[in-house]
Tab-separated table of C-alpha atoms (C1' of nucleotides) in Angstrom:
chain	number	residue	atom	x	y	z
A	1	UNK	CA	49.307	-153.713	62.606
A	2	UNK	CA	50.776	-152.402	59.365
A	3	UNK	CA	49.310	-149.965	56.868
A	4	UNK	CA	50.976	-150.491	53.498
A	5	UNK	CA	48.531	-148.192	51.726
A	6	UNK	CA	48.489	-144.939	53.655
A	7	UNK	CA	45.097	-144.382	55.186
A	8	UNK	CA	43.451	-141.111	54.243
A	9	UNK	CA	39.717	-141.090	54.673
A	10	UNK	CA	37.836	-137.849	54.297
A	11	UNK	CA	37.253	-135.739	57.377
A	12	UNK	CA	33.479	-136.124	57.199
A	13	UNK	CA	33.713	-139.881	56.833
A	14	UNK	CA	35.830	-140.064	59.972
A	15	UNK	CA	33.473	-137.839	61.938
A	16	UNK	CA	30.371	-139.691	60.854
A	17	UNK	CA	32.022	-143.008	61.674
A	18	UNK	CA	32.906	-141.697	65.122
A	19	UNK	CA	29.323	-140.706	65.845
A	20	UNK	CA	28.036	-143.992	64.466
A	21	UNK	CA	30.489	-145.961	66.548
A	22	UNK	CA	29.317	-144.167	69.685
A	23	UNK	CA	25.758	-145.165	68.804
A	24	UNK	CA	26.827	-148.749	68.112
A	25	UNK	CA	25.845	-150.287	71.439
A	26	UNK	CA	22.328	-150.892	72.797
A	27	UNK	CA	23.287	-149.531	76.219
A	28	UNK	CA	24.365	-146.237	74.712
A	29	UNK	CA	21.207	-146.000	72.632
A	30	UNK	CA	19.193	-146.614	75.776
A	31	UNK	CA	21.185	-143.993	77.675
A	32	UNK	CA	20.633	-141.404	74.965
A	33	UNK	CA	16.926	-142.133	74.738
A	34	UNK	CA	16.636	-141.839	78.497
A	35	UNK	CA	18.581	-138.591	78.427
A	36	UNK	CA	16.425	-137.213	75.637
A	37	UNK	CA	13.259	-138.086	77.550
A	38	UNK	CA	14.335	-136.519	80.834
A	39	UNK	CA	16.351	-133.595	79.507
A	40	UNK	CA	19.075	-134.168	82.104
A	41	UNK	CA	19.928	-136.924	84.518
A	42	UNK	CA	22.504	-138.361	86.891
A	43	UNK	CA	24.539	-141.504	86.454
A	44	UNK	CA	22.637	-143.223	89.248
A	45	UNK	CA	19.321	-142.920	87.459
A	46	UNK	CA	20.781	-144.658	84.440
A	47	UNK	CA	22.214	-147.432	86.600
A	48	UNK	CA	18.716	-148.017	88.027
A	49	UNK	CA	17.278	-148.033	84.518
A	50	UNK	CA	19.780	-150.298	82.777
A	51	UNK	CA	20.833	-153.897	83.437
A	52	UNK	CA	24.511	-153.045	83.800
A	53	UNK	CA	26.864	-152.137	86.621
A	54	UNK	CA	27.700	-148.592	87.642
A	55	UNK	CA	31.285	-148.813	86.418
A	56	UNK	CA	30.075	-149.913	82.996
A	57	UNK	CA	27.487	-147.152	82.756
A	58	UNK	CA	30.158	-144.633	83.670
A	59	UNK	CA	32.346	-145.992	80.881
A	60	UNK	CA	29.551	-145.716	78.301
A	61	UNK	CA	28.917	-142.144	79.442
A	62	UNK	CA	32.583	-141.406	78.942
A	63	UNK	CA	32.461	-142.725	75.390
A	64	UNK	CA	29.378	-140.691	74.575
A	65	UNK	CA	31.145	-137.662	76.016
A	66	UNK	CA	34.293	-138.358	73.994
A	67	UNK	CA	32.217	-138.624	70.838
A	68	UNK	CA	30.714	-135.262	71.740
A	69	UNK	CA	27.130	-136.458	71.956
A	70	UNK	CA	26.640	-135.602	75.630
A	71	UNK	CA	27.991	-133.221	78.240
A	72	UNK	CA	28.374	-133.457	81.995
A	73	UNK	CA	28.360	-130.711	84.596
A	74	UNK	CA	29.496	-131.300	88.152
A	75	UNK	CA	26.856	-130.791	90.816
A	76	UNK	CA	28.473	-132.284	93.920
A	77	UNK	CA	28.361	-135.008	94.725
A	78	UNK	CA	26.696	-135.814	91.400
A	79	UNK	CA	27.287	-135.166	87.744
A	80	UNK	CA	24.401	-133.914	85.682
A	81	UNK	CA	24.442	-135.197	82.124
A	82	UNK	CA	22.681	-133.799	79.121
A	83	UNK	CA	22.762	-134.212	75.384
A	84	UNK	CA	25.088	-131.779	73.634
A	85	UNK	CA	22.579	-129.915	71.448
A	86	UNK	CA	25.133	-128.616	68.983
A	87	UNK	CA	26.869	-131.885	68.201
A	88	UNK	CA	23.577	-133.708	68.356
A	89	UNK	CA	22.300	-131.523	65.552
A	90	UNK	CA	25.553	-131.901	63.677
A	91	UNK	CA	25.520	-135.677	63.819
A	92	UNK	CA	21.838	-135.676	62.897
A	93	UNK	CA	22.731	-133.765	59.761
A	94	UNK	CA	25.600	-136.144	58.996
A	95	UNK	CA	23.309	-139.160	59.067
A	96	UNK	CA	20.631	-137.346	57.133
A	97	UNK	CA	23.131	-136.483	54.411
A	98	UNK	CA	24.336	-140.053	54.202
A	99	UNK	CA	20.901	-141.604	53.929
A	100	UNK	CA	19.468	-139.135	51.468
A	101	UNK	CA	22.249	-140.074	49.066
A	102	UNK	CA	20.113	-142.966	47.975
A	103	UNK	CA	16.488	-142.561	48.925
B	1	UNK	CA	32.512	-162.275	80.618
B	2	UNK	CA	29.747	-162.493	83.214
B	3	UNK	CA	26.338	-160.868	83.152
B	4	UNK	CA	24.982	-160.629	86.703
B	5	UNK	CA	22.073	-158.428	85.666
B	6	UNK	CA	20.326	-160.146	82.781
B	7	UNK	CA	20.585	-158.057	79.655
B	8	UNK	CA	17.301	-157.156	78.052
B	9	UNK	CA	17.463	-154.191	75.778
B	10	UNK	CA	14.497	-153.303	73.614
B	11	UNK	CA	14.333	-154.750	70.127
B	12	UNK	CA	14.571	-151.361	68.429
B	13	UNK	CA	17.569	-150.358	70.504
B	14	UNK	CA	19.373	-153.509	69.439
B	15	UNK	CA	18.519	-153.005	65.781
B	16	UNK	CA	19.531	-149.369	65.759
B	17	UNK	CA	22.771	-150.223	67.533
B	18	UNK	CA	23.481	-152.882	64.912
B	19	UNK	CA	23.032	-150.430	62.062
B	20	UNK	CA	25.099	-147.811	63.860
B	21	UNK	CA	27.855	-150.287	64.535
B	22	UNK	CA	27.982	-151.195	60.858
B	23	UNK	CA	28.404	-147.498	60.062
B	24	UNK	CA	31.074	-147.143	62.728
B	25	UNK	CA	34.133	-147.356	60.498
B	26	UNK	CA	35.355	-144.826	57.925
B	27	UNK	CA	35.999	-147.561	55.375
B	28	UNK	CA	32.396	-148.717	55.557
B	29	UNK	CA	31.107	-145.163	55.290
B	30	UNK	CA	33.288	-144.706	52.214
B	31	UNK	CA	32.052	-147.988	50.731
B	32	UNK	CA	28.419	-147.001	51.235
B	33	UNK	CA	28.941	-143.557	49.754
B	34	UNK	CA	30.663	-145.099	46.763
B	35	UNK	CA	27.859	-147.609	46.388
B	36	UNK	CA	25.240	-144.899	46.643
B	37	UNK	CA	26.987	-142.854	43.985
B	38	UNK	CA	27.390	-145.675	41.488
B	39	UNK	CA	24.204	-147.616	42.219
B	40	UNK	CA	26.053	-150.928	42.040
B	41	UNK	CA	29.671	-151.985	41.988
B	42	UNK	CA	32.132	-154.859	42.288
B	43	UNK	CA	34.561	-155.508	45.094
B	44	UNK	CA	37.494	-154.693	42.822
B	45	UNK	CA	36.300	-151.169	42.217
B	46	UNK	CA	36.199	-150.527	45.943
B	47	UNK	CA	39.687	-151.948	46.376
B	48	UNK	CA	40.919	-149.474	43.748
B	49	UNK	CA	39.104	-146.655	45.528
B	50	UNK	CA	40.101	-147.333	49.130
B	51	UNK	CA	43.497	-147.522	50.814
B	52	UNK	CA	42.988	-151.028	52.146
B	53	UNK	CA	43.691	-154.564	50.990
B	54	UNK	CA	41.221	-156.733	49.099
B	55	UNK	CA	40.724	-159.135	51.972
B	56	UNK	CA	39.875	-156.264	54.280
B	57	UNK	CA	37.402	-154.731	51.835
B	58	UNK	CA	35.733	-158.105	51.493
B	59	UNK	CA	35.419	-158.318	55.252
B	60	UNK	CA	33.839	-154.871	55.498
B	61	UNK	CA	31.400	-155.851	52.749
B	62	UNK	CA	30.508	-158.928	54.742
B	63	UNK	CA	29.752	-156.850	57.810
B	64	UNK	CA	27.607	-154.431	55.837
B	65	UNK	CA	25.786	-157.421	54.396
B	66	UNK	CA	25.301	-158.980	57.833
B	67	UNK	CA	23.880	-155.717	59.113
B	68	UNK	CA	21.499	-155.784	56.147
B	69	UNK	CA	22.637	-152.512	54.630
B	70	UNK	CA	23.842	-154.013	51.350
B	71	UNK	CA	23.163	-157.004	49.144
B	72	UNK	CA	25.330	-158.969	46.735
B	73	UNK	CA	24.362	-160.883	43.610
B	74	UNK	CA	26.703	-163.311	41.904
B	75	UNK	CA	27.705	-162.402	38.378
B	76	UNK	CA	30.574	-164.764	37.617
B	77	UNK	CA	33.331	-164.307	38.250
B	78	UNK	CA	32.267	-161.196	40.115
B	79	UNK	CA	29.812	-160.198	42.791
B	80	UNK	CA	27.700	-157.147	42.193
B	81	UNK	CA	26.908	-155.208	45.344
B	82	UNK	CA	24.154	-152.732	45.938
B	83	UNK	CA	22.550	-150.983	48.847
B	84	UNK	CA	19.552	-152.843	50.254
B	85	UNK	CA	16.835	-150.246	49.659
B	86	UNK	CA	14.408	-151.646	52.197
B	87	UNK	CA	16.784	-151.848	55.144
B	88	UNK	CA	18.433	-148.608	54.095
B	89	UNK	CA	15.088	-146.880	54.449
B	90	UNK	CA	14.419	-148.695	57.691
B	91	UNK	CA	17.704	-147.679	59.263
B	92	UNK	CA	17.223	-144.149	57.978
B	93	UNK	CA	13.943	-144.013	59.851
B	94	UNK	CA	15.538	-145.458	62.985
B	95	UNK	CA	18.144	-142.724	63.086
B	96	UNK	CA	15.592	-140.072	62.244
B	97	UNK	CA	13.417	-141.212	65.134
B	98	UNK	CA	16.339	-141.154	67.542
B	99	UNK	CA	17.518	-137.697	66.600
B	100	UNK	CA	14.126	-136.054	66.505
B	101	UNK	CA	13.634	-137.076	70.128
B	102	UNK	CA	15.520	-133.976	71.095
B	103	UNK	CA	15.720	-131.433	68.321
C	1	DA	C1'	36.972	-136.495	112.538
C	2	DT	C1'	34.005	-140.087	110.815
C	3	DT	C1'	30.628	-141.790	107.804
C	4	DG	C1'	27.783	-141.962	103.672
C	5	DT	C1'	26.797	-140.823	98.837
C	6	DT	C1'	28.016	-140.389	94.138
C	7	DC	C1'	30.659	-141.149	90.486
C	8	DA	C1'	35.286	-141.778	87.959
C	9	DT	C1'	39.110	-144.532	87.335
C	10	DC	C1'	42.188	-148.621	87.747
C	11	DG	C1'	43.185	-153.296	86.881
C	12	DC	C1'	41.858	-157.304	85.035
C	13	DA	C1'	39.636	-160.911	81.837
C	14	DA	C1'	37.203	-162.144	77.823
C	15	DA	C1'	35.251	-160.996	73.477
C	16	DT	C1'	35.220	-158.546	69.242
C	17	DA	C1'	37.224	-155.790	65.536
C	18	DT	C1'	40.773	-154.646	62.210
C	19	DA	C1'	44.140	-155.732	59.033
C	20	DC	C1'	47.036	-158.610	56.207
C	21	DG	C1'	48.924	-162.526	53.255
C	22	DA	C1'	47.864	-166.992	51.673
C	23	DT	C1'	44.779	-170.108	49.922
C	24	DG	C1'	40.540	-171.859	47.826
C	25	DA	C1'	36.345	-171.848	44.882
C	26	DA	C1'	34.071	-170.598	40.754
C	27	DT	C1'	34.115	-169.400	36.262
C	28	DA	C1'	35.971	-167.770	31.704
C	29	DT	C1'	39.649	-168.045	28.357
C	30	DT	C1'	43.109	-170.145	26.042
D	1	DA	C1'	43.844	-179.493	30.556
D	2	DA	C1'	46.128	-175.258	31.899
D	3	DT	C1'	45.843	-170.465	33.082
D	4	DA	C1'	43.849	-166.109	34.550
D	5	DT	C1'	40.429	-163.376	37.050
D	6	DT	C1'	37.616	-162.297	40.872
D	7	DC	C1'	36.366	-162.602	45.267
D	8	DA	C1'	35.510	-165.157	49.835
D	9	DT	C1'	37.507	-167.351	53.560
D	10	DC	C1'	41.202	-169.044	56.689
D	11	DG	C1'	44.821	-168.225	59.787
D	12	DT	C1'	47.272	-164.994	62.344
D	13	DA	C1'	48.652	-160.819	64.879
D	14	DT	C1'	47.405	-156.785	67.258
D	15	DA	C1'	44.191	-153.311	69.029
D	16	DT	C1'	39.953	-152.066	70.892
D	17	DT	C1'	35.718	-152.859	73.377
D	18	DT	C1'	32.957	-154.554	77.004
D	19	DG	C1'	32.211	-155.771	81.481
D	20	DC	C1'	33.061	-156.222	86.434
D	21	DG	C1'	34.811	-155.453	91.275
D	22	DA	C1'	37.734	-152.617	93.919
D	23	DT	C1'	39.416	-148.384	95.021
D	24	DG	C1'	39.782	-143.373	95.113
D	25	DA	C1'	38.215	-138.498	95.045
D	26	DA	C1'	34.954	-135.009	96.264
D	27	DC	C1'	31.698	-133.372	98.928
D	28	DA	C1'	27.628	-133.484	102.602
D	29	DA	C1'	26.015	-134.698	106.917
D	30	DT	C1'	26.686	-136.168	111.159
DNA sequence: ATTGTTCATCGCAAATATACGATGAATATT
DNA sequence: AATATTCATCGTATATTTGCGATGAACAAT
């Protein structure tokens, strides 16, 4: 792919897009809602909850982690996941700012 | 692709994911911010503003339109775009509901 | 030492997204 | 009629995403 015009979006636009992209799949929305409702949980609980295979759930968790929306702490042989409160608040503010630009 | 477990996400999760996905690219964030700041605009103005080709801008506009976030009205030989106030409010509420689940 | 549990990662296939140039459709101007 | 403007769409190339089964790593329990 070529980029004749050099791409230079603003930092905030890139960050907001990254958060939005992470939220852009029903499975990940469901995972986050589940996480928010239970405070913390293990991968296995999500697998039981959702209609997708363990490998796929693990991949979605990885993406949410990469986006910064969740965190995982090892608790052998499991991994306890929770929402990252700081980034959660940050992304909440990002969306709020975007939407209040019009309403 | 195969789907051994039948996929059945909740309606709201699907809708929120669709809005989020539409917001999941810096160019589309930039387009929406520009649209919000100018009320309405033509495709050409966005092409001047953003570092991407006309065909690509048009495609992003199409995706935003498919997601329901913007509308376009023909004004020959141009198309005037504006944010869809109703769906904008709706998606704003969706995100608000998601984020307030934790904070 | 062997087995079981839990989860990440690898390797693969198919689908979707991103970007562009070229072309087409619609209309206004000459 | 011919030309110019504006924008959508087509065709194409490449990258990313989504999903799965299989395997591996880490630890617990036998």
